[in-house]
CSV table of C-alpha atoms in Angstrom, one decimal:
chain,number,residue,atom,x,y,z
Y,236,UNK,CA,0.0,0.0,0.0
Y,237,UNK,CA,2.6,2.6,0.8
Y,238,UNK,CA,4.8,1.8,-2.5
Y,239,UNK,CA,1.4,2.4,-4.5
Y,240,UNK,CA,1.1,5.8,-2.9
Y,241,UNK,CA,4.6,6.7,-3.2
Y,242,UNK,CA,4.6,5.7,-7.0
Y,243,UNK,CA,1.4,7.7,-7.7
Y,244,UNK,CA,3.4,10.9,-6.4
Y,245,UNK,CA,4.4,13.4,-9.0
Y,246,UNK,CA,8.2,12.4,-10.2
Y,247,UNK,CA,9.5,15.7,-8.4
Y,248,UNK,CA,7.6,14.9,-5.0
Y,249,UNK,CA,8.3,11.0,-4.7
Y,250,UNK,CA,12.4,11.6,-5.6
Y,251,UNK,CA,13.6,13.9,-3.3
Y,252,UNK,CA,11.3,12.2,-1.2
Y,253,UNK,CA,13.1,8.8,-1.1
Y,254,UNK,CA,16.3,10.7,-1.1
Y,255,UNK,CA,15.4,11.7,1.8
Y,256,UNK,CA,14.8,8.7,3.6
Y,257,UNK,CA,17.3,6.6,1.7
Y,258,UNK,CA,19.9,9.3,3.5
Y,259,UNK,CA,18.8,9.2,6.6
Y,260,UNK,CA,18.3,5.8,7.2
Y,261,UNK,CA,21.4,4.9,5.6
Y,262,UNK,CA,23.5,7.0,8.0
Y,263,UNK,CA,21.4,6.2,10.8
Y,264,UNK,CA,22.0,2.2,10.1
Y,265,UNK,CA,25.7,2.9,8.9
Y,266,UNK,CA,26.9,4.5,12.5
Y,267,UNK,CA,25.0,2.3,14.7
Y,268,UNK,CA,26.8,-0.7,12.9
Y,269,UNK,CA,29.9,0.8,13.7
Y,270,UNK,CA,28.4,1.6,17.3
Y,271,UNK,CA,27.5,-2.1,17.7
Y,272,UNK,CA,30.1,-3.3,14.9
Y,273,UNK,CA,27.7,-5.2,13.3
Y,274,UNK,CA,28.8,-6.2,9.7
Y,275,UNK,CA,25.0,-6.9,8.7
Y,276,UNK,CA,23.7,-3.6,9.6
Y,277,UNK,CA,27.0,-2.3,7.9
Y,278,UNK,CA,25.9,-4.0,4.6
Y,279,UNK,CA,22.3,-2.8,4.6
Y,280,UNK,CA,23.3,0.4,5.1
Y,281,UNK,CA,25.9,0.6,2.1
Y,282,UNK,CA,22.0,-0.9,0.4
Y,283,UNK,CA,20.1,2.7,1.3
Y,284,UNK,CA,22.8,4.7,0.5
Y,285,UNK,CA,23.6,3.2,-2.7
Y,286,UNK,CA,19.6,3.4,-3.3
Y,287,UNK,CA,19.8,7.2,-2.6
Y,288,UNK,CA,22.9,7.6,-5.1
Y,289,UNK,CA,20.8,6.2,-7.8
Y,290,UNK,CA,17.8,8.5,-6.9
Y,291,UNK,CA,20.3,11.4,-7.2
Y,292,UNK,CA,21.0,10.4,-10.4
Y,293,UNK,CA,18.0,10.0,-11.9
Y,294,UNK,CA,17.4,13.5,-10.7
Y,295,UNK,CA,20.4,15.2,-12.0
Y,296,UNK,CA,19.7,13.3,-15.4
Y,297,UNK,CA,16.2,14.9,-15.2
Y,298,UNK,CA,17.4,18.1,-14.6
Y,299,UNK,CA,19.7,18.1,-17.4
Y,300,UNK,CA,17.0,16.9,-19.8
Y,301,UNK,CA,14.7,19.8,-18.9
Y,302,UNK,CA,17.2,22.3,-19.4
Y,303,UNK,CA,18.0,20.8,-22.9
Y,304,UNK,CA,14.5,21.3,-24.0
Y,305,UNK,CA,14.2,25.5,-22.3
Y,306,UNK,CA,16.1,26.8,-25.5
Y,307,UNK,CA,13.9,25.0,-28.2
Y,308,UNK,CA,10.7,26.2,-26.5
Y,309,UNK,CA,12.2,30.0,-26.5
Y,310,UNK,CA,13.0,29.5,-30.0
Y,311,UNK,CA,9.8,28.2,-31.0
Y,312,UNK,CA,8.1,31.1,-29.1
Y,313,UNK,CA,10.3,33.6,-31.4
Y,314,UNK,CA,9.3,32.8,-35.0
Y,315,UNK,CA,5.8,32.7,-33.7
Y,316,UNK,CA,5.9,36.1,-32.6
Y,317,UNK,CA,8.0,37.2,-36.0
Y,318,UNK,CA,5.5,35.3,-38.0
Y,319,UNK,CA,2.6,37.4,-35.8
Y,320,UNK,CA,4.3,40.9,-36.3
Y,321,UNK,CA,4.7,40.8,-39.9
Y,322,UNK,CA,0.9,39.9,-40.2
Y,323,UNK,CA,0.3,43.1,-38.2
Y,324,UNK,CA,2.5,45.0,-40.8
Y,325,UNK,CA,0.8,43.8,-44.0
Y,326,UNK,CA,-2.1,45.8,-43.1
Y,327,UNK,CA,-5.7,44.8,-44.6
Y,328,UNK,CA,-5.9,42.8,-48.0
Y,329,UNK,CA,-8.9,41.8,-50.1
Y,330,UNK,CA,-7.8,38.0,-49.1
Y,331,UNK,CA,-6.8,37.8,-45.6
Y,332,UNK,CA,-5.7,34.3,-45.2
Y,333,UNK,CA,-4.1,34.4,-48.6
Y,334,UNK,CA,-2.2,37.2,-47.9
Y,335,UNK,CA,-1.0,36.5,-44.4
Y,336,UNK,CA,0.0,33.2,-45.4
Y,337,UNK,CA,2.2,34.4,-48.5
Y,338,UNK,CA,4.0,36.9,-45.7
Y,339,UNK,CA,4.6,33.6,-43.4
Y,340,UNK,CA,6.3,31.9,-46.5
Y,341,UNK,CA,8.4,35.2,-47.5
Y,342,UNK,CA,9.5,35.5,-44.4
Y,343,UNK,CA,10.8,31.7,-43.7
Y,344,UNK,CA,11.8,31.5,-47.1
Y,345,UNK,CA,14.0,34.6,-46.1
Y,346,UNK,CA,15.1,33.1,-42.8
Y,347,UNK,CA,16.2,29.9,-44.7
Y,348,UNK,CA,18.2,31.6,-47.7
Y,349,UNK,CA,19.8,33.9,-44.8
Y,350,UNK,CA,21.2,30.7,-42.8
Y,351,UNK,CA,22.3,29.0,-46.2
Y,352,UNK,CA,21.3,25.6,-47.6
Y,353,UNK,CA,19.9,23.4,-44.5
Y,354,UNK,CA,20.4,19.2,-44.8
Y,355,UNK,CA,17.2,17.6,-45.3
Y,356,UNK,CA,15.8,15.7,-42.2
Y,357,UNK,CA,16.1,12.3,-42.0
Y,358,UNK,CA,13.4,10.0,-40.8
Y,359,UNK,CA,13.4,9.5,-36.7
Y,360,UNK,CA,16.1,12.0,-36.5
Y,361,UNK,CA,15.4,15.8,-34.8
Y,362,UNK,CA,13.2,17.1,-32.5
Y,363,UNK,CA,9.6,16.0,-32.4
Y,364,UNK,CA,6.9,18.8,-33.9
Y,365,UNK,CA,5.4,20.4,-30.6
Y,366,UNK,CA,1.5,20.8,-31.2
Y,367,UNK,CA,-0.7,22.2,-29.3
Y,368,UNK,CA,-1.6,19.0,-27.5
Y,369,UNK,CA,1.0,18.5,-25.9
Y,370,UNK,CA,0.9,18.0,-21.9
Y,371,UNK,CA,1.5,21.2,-20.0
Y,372,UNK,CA,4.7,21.5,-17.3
Y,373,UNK,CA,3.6,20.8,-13.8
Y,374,UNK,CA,3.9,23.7,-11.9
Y,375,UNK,CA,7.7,23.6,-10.4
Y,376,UNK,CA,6.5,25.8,-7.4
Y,377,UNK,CA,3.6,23.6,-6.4
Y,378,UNK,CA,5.9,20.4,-6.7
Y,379,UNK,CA,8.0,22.0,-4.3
Y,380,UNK,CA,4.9,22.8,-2.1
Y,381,UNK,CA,3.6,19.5,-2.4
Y,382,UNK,CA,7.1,18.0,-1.4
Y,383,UNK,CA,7.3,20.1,2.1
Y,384,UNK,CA,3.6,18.9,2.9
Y,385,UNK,CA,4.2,15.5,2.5
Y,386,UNK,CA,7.9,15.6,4.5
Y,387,UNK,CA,5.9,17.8,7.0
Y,388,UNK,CA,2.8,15.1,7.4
Y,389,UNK,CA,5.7,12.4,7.9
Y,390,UNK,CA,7.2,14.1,10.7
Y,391,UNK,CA,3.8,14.9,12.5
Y,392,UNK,CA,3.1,10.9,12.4
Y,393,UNK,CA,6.4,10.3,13.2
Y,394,UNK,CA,5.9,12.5,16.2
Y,395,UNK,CA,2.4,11.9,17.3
Y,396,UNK,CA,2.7,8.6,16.3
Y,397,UNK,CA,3.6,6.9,20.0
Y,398,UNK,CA,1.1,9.8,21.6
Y,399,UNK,CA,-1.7,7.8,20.1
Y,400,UNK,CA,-0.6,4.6,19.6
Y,401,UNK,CA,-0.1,2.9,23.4
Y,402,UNK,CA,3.2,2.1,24.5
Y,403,UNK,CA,4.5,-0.9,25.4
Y,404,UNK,CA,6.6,-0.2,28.7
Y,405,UNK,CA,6.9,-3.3,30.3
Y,406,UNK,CA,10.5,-3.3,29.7
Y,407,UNK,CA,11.0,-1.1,32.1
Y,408,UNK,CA,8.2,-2.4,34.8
Y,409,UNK,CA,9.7,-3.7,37.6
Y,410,UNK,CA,9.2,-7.4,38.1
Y,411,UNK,CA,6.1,-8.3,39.7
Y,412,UNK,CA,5.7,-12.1,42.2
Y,413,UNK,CA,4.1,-14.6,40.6
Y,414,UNK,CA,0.8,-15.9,42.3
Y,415,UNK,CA,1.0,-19.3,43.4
Y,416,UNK,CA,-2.6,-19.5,44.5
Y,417,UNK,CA,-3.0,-22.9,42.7
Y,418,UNK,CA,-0.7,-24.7,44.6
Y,419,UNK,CA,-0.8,-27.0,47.1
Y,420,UNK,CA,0.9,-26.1,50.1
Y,421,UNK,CA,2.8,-29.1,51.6
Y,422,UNK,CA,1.7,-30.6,55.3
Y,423,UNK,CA,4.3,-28.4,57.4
Y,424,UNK,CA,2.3,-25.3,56.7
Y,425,UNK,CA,-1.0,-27.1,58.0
Y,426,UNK,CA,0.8,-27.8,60.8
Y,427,UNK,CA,2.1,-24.3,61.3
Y,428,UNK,CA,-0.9,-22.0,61.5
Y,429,UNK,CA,0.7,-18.5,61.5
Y,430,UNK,CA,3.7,-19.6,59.1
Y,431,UNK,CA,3.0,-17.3,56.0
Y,432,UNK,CA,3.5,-18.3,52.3
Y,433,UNK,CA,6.0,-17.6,49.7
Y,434,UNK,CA,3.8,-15.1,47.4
Y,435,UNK,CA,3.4,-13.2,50.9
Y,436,UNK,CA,7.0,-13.0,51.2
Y,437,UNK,CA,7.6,-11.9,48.2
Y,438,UNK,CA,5.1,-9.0,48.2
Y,439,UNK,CA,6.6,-7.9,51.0
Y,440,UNK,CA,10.3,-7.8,49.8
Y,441,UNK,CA,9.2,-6.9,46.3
Y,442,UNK,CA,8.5,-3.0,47.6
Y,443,UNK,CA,9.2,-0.2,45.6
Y,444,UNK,CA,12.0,1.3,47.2
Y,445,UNK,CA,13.6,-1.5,47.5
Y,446,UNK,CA,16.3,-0.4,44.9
Y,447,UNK,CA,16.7,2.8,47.0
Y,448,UNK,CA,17.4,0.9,50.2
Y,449,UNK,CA,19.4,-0.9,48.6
Y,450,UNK,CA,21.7,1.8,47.5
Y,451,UNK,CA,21.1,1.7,43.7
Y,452,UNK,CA,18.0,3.9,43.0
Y,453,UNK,CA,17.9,3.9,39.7
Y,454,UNK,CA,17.5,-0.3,39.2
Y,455,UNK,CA,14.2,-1.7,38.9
Y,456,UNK,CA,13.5,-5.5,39.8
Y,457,UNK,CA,14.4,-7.6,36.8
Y,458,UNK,CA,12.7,-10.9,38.5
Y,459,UNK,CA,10.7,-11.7,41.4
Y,460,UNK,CA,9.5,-15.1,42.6
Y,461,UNK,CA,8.3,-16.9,46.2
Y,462,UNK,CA,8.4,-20.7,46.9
Y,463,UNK,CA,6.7,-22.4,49.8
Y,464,UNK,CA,9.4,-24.8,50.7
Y,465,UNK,CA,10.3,-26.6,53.6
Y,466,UNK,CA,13.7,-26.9,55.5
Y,467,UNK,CA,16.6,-28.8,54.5
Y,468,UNK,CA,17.5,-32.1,57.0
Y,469,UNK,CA,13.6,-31.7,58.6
Y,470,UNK,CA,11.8,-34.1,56.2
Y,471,UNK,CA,9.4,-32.2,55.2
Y,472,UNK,CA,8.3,-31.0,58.5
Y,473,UNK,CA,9.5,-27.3,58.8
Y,474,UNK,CA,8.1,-24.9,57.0
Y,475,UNK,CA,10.6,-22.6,55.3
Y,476,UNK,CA,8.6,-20.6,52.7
Y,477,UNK,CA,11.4,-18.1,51.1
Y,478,UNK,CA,11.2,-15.3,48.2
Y,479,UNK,CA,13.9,-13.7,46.1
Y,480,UNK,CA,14.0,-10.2,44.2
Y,481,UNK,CA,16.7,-9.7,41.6
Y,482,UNK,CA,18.7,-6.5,40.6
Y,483,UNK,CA,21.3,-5.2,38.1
Y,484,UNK,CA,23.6,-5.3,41.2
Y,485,UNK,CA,22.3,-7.4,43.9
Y,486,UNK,CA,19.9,-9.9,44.5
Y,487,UNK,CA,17.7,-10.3,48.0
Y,488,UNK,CA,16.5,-13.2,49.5
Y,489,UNK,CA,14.4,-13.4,52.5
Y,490,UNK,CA,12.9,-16.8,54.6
Y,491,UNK,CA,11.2,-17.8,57.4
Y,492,UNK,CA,12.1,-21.1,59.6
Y,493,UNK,CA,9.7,-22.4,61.3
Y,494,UNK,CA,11.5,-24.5,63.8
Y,495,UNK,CA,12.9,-24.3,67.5
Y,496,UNK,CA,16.1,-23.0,67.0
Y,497,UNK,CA,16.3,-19.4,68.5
Y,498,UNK,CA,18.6,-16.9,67.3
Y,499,UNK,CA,20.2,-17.0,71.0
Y,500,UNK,CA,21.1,-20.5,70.3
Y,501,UNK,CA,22.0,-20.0,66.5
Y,502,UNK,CA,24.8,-17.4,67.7
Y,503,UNK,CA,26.2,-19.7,70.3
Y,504,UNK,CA,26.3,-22.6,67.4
Y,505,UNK,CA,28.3,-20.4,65.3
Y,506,UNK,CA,30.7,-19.1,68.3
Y,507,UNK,CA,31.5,-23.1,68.7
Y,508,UNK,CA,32.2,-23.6,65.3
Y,509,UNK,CA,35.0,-20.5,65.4
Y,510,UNK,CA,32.5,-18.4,63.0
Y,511,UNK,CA,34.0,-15.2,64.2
Y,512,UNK,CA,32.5,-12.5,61.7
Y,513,UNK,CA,29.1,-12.8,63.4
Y,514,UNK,CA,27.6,-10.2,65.2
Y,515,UNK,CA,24.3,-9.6,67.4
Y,516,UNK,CA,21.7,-6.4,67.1
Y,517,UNK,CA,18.3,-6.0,68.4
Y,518,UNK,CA,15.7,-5.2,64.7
Y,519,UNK,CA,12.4,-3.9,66.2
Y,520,UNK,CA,12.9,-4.7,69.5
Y,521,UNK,CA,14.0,-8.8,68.6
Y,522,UNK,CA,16.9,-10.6,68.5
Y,523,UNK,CA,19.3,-10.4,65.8
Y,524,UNK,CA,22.6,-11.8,64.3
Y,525,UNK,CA,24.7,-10.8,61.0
Y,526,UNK,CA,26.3,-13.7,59.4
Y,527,UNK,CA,28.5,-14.2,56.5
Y,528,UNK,CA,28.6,-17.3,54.4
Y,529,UNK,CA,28.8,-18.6,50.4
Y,530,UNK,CA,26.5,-18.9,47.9
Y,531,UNK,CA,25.9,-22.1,45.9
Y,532,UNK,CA,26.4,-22.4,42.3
Y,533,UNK,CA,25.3,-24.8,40.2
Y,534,UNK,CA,27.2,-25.8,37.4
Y,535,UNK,CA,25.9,-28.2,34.6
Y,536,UNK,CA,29.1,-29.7,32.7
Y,537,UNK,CA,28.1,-30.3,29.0
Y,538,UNK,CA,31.3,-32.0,28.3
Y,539,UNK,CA,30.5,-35.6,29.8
Y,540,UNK,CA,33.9,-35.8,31.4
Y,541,UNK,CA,33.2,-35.1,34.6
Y,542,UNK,CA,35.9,-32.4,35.5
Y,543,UNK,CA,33.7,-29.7,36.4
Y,544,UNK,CA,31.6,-30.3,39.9
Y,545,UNK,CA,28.0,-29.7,39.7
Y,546,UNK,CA,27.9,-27.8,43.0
Y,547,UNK,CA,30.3,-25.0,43.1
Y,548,UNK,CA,31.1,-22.4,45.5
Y,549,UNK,CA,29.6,-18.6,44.9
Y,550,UNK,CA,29.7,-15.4,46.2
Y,551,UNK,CA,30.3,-14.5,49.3
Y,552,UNK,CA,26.8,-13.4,51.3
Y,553,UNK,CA,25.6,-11.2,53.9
Y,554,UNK,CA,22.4,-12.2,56.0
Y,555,UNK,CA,20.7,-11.1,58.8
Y,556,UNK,CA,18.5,-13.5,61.1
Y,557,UNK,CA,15.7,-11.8,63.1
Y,558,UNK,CA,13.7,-13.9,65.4
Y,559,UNK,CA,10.3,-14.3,64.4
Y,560,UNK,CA,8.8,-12.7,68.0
Y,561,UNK,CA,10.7,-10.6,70.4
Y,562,UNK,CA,10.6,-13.5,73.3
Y,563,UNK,CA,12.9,-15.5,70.9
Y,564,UNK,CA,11.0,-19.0,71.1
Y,565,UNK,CA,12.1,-20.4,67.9
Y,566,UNK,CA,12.3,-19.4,64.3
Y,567,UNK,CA,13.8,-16.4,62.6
Y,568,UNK,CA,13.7,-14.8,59.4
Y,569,UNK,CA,16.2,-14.8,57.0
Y,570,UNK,CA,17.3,-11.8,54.4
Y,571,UNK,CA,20.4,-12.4,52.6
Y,572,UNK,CA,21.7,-9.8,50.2
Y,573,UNK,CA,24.6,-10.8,48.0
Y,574,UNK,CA,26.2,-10.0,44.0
Y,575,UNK,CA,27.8,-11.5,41.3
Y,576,UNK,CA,30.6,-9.3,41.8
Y,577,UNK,CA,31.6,-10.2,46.0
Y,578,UNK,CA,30.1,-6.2,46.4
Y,579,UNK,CA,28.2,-6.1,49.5
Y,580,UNK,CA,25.8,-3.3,51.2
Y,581,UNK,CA,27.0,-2.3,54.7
Y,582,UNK,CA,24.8,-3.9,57.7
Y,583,UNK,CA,23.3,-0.7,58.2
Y,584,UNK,CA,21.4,-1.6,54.5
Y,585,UNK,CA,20.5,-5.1,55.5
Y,586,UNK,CA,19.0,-3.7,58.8
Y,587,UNK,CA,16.7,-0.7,57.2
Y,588,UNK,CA,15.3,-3.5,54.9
Y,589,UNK,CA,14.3,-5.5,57.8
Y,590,UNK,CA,12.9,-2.9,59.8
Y,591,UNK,CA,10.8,-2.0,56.7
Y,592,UNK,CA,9.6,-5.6,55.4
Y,593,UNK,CA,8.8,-7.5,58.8
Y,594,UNK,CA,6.3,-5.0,59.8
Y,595,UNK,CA,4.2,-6.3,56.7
Y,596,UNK,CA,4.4,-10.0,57.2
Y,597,UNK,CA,1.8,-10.9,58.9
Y,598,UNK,CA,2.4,-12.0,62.7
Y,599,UNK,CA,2.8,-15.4,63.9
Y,600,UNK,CA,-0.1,-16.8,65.9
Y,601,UNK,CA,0.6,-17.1,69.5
C-alpha cells in the first residue's frame, strides 16, 4: 500500500522524497553498525545509501533533460511572434488568409536563404513537432509545495505517532511475584498455622524502594519469585517458605524457619564452630545476628567428562536473622543480600530492609 502511494506521487515529489529517507536511514544504520560493529547492519546500510545515489541520479539526469528542451521552446516562441508581427505589418488585404500566409512563406523563405542551404531531415532523427496537444509542465513551485507537505505530514506521524498509539513499557516495569494461589501447600504449613506463604514474602520484599534501600536507585526489579518450601535435613516437617528479588547489582532473598532453633542459640552454634564474623543487634525490639557465608552455584558440565563439579562455591553473602517474635522461642527470618561481583551493602542496608519488610508480614499466631 505505501509503494502504491509513493509511486502515484508526481516524479519531483516522490524523488527527493526517497532521497530523503534513503539518507537518513542509511546514516542512521551505517553508525549504529559501527556503534555495535555489526557487519550486517553495515551491509544494509551501504544498500540505502547506494539506493539514494541512484535517486540522485536519476534527478540530475532529469534536470539536465529539462534544461536541454528551455532553448527549443524559447526559440519556437520567437518565429511565432515574427511570423505574428509581420501579419500586423501587412495591413488589410482583399484575401486575408491568402495574404497572411504568403508573408509567413516570404518571411521563412528569407530566414532559410539567410542561414544557407539546411540538410534535409532524415526520418526518426530531430526534435519532435510540438502541437498544441502536448501535456502542460507541472507547476515547479507547487511540486516543491507538495514536497514540504508530505515531508511535514511524515514528521507529524512520526511525532504523534507513540502519543496515540499505546506504548509498550513493560521493559522497564519492575518485576512483579508470581501468584501461586493454585498450589498446594505441603503438610508443614497445615501444621504451622501463622507460618505465612511464599507469594506473601515476596510482596513484601518486592517494595518499591527497595532499589533505593538498597543503594542503587535507579534499578528496577528484573525478576521476582516466592516458593513455599520446607527446611533442609527436617523431612518435610518445617516450613521454610522463602522469596527472592533480583537486581542489576544485587539480589535479595528473605525466609522464614519455622523450627525451635532461636537466634540466641543460633549465635552460640556459630561461636563453637569459630564463626568469628558474626555479630548480634536488636531489629524492632528482637533478637538479631549478622552472618557471612557462600553462595551455591550450580554448574551443569556439557562436556560428559566429569571435570567440572556440579555444586560449586559462589559469592560470598551477607544475612541477617531476626527472630520471628521478640521473646525469641524459635524461628527467625532470613534476608540475605549478595552479588555476582563479591560487592556487599553495609549492615546498616541489611537492617533498614528488615525494619521496613517485617512490619508487613503478617504476625505469627501465638
Amino acid at each position: 500500500m505505501l509503494g502504491f502511494l509513493i509511486r502515484r506521487l508526481p516524479f519531483w515529489v516522490r524523488e527527493p522524497l526517497l532521497i530523503v529517507i534513503g539518507s537518513v536511514l542509511g546514516i542512521r544504520i551505517l553508525y549504529l553498525a559501527v556503534q555495535e560493529h555489526e557487519r550486517l547492519a553495515a551491509g544494509l546500510g551501504v544498500v540505502f545509501l547506494v539506493f539514494t545515489a541512484v535517486r540522485v541520479h536519476s534527478v540530475v539526469q532529469a534536470l539536465r533533460a529539462r534544461r536541454n528542451t528551455d532553448p527549443a521552446a524559447s526559440a519556437d516562441g520567437v518565429a511565432v511572434d515574427a511570423a505574428a508581427s509581420l501579419r500586423s505589418e501587412a495591413g488589410p488585404h482583399t484575401d486575408p488568409a491568402v495574404s497572411a500566409d504568403g508573408l509567413a512563406v516570404d518571411a521563412a523563405a528569407g530566414l532559410r536563404s539567410e542561414a544557407g542551404p539546411q540538410p534535409r531531415p532524415q526520418y526518426g532523427s530531430g526534435p519532435r513537432p510540438v502541437t498544441a496537444t502536448a501535456r502542460k509542465e507541472p507547476n515547479a513551485w507547487a511540486q516543491g509545495v507538495a514536497a514540504v507537505a508530505v515531508f511535514g505530514a511524515i514528521a507529524a506521524a512520526l511525532f504523534l505517532l507513540p502519543r496515540v498509539m499505546p506504548s509498550d513499557d513493560s521493559a522497564s516495569r519492575p518485576a512483579s511475584c508470581s501468584s501461586g494461589e493454585h498450589e498446594e501447600l505441603p503438610r508443614a504449613y497445615q501444621a504451622e498455622p501463622g507460618a505465612v506463604t511464599g507469594q506473601e514474602l515476596c510482596e513484601a520484599l518486592n517494595r518499591p524502594d527497595l532499589a533505593q534501600l538498597l543503594g542503587t536507585p535507579g534499578e528496577t526489579a528484573t525478576a521476582a519469585s516466592g516458593s513455599d518450601n520446607t527446611a533442609p535435613l527436617s523431612g518435610g516437617r518445617v516450613a521454610q517458605p522463602e522469596a527472592e528479588v533480583r537486581f542489576d547489582t544485587y539480589t535479595v532473598k528473605i525466609s522464614a524457619t519455622y523450627d525451635e532453633l532461636s537466634v540466641a542459640q543460633y549465635v552460640k552454634l556459630k561461636e563453637t564452630v569459630g564463626e568469628k564474623d558474626i555479630k548480634t543487634v536488636q531489629v524492632l525490639g528482637r533478637p538479631g545476628a549478622f552472618s557471612s557465608d557462600h553462595t551455591l552455584k550450580l554448574t551443569i558440565d556439557l562436556s560428559g567428562d566429569g571435570s567440572a563439579a556440579p555444586v560449586d562455591q559462589g559469592p560470598l553473602a551477607r544475612t541477617l536473622s531476626v527472630a520471628l517474635d521478640r521473646t525469641d522461642r524459635g524461628g527467625s527470618y532470613d534476608i540475605t543480600v549478595w552479588s555476582e561481583s563479591g560487592a556487599l551493602p553495609d549492615d546498616a542496608v541489611l537492617r533498614d530492609i528488615a525494619e521496613k519488610i517485617l512490619p508487613t508480614i503478617p504476625e505469627r499466631s501465638a
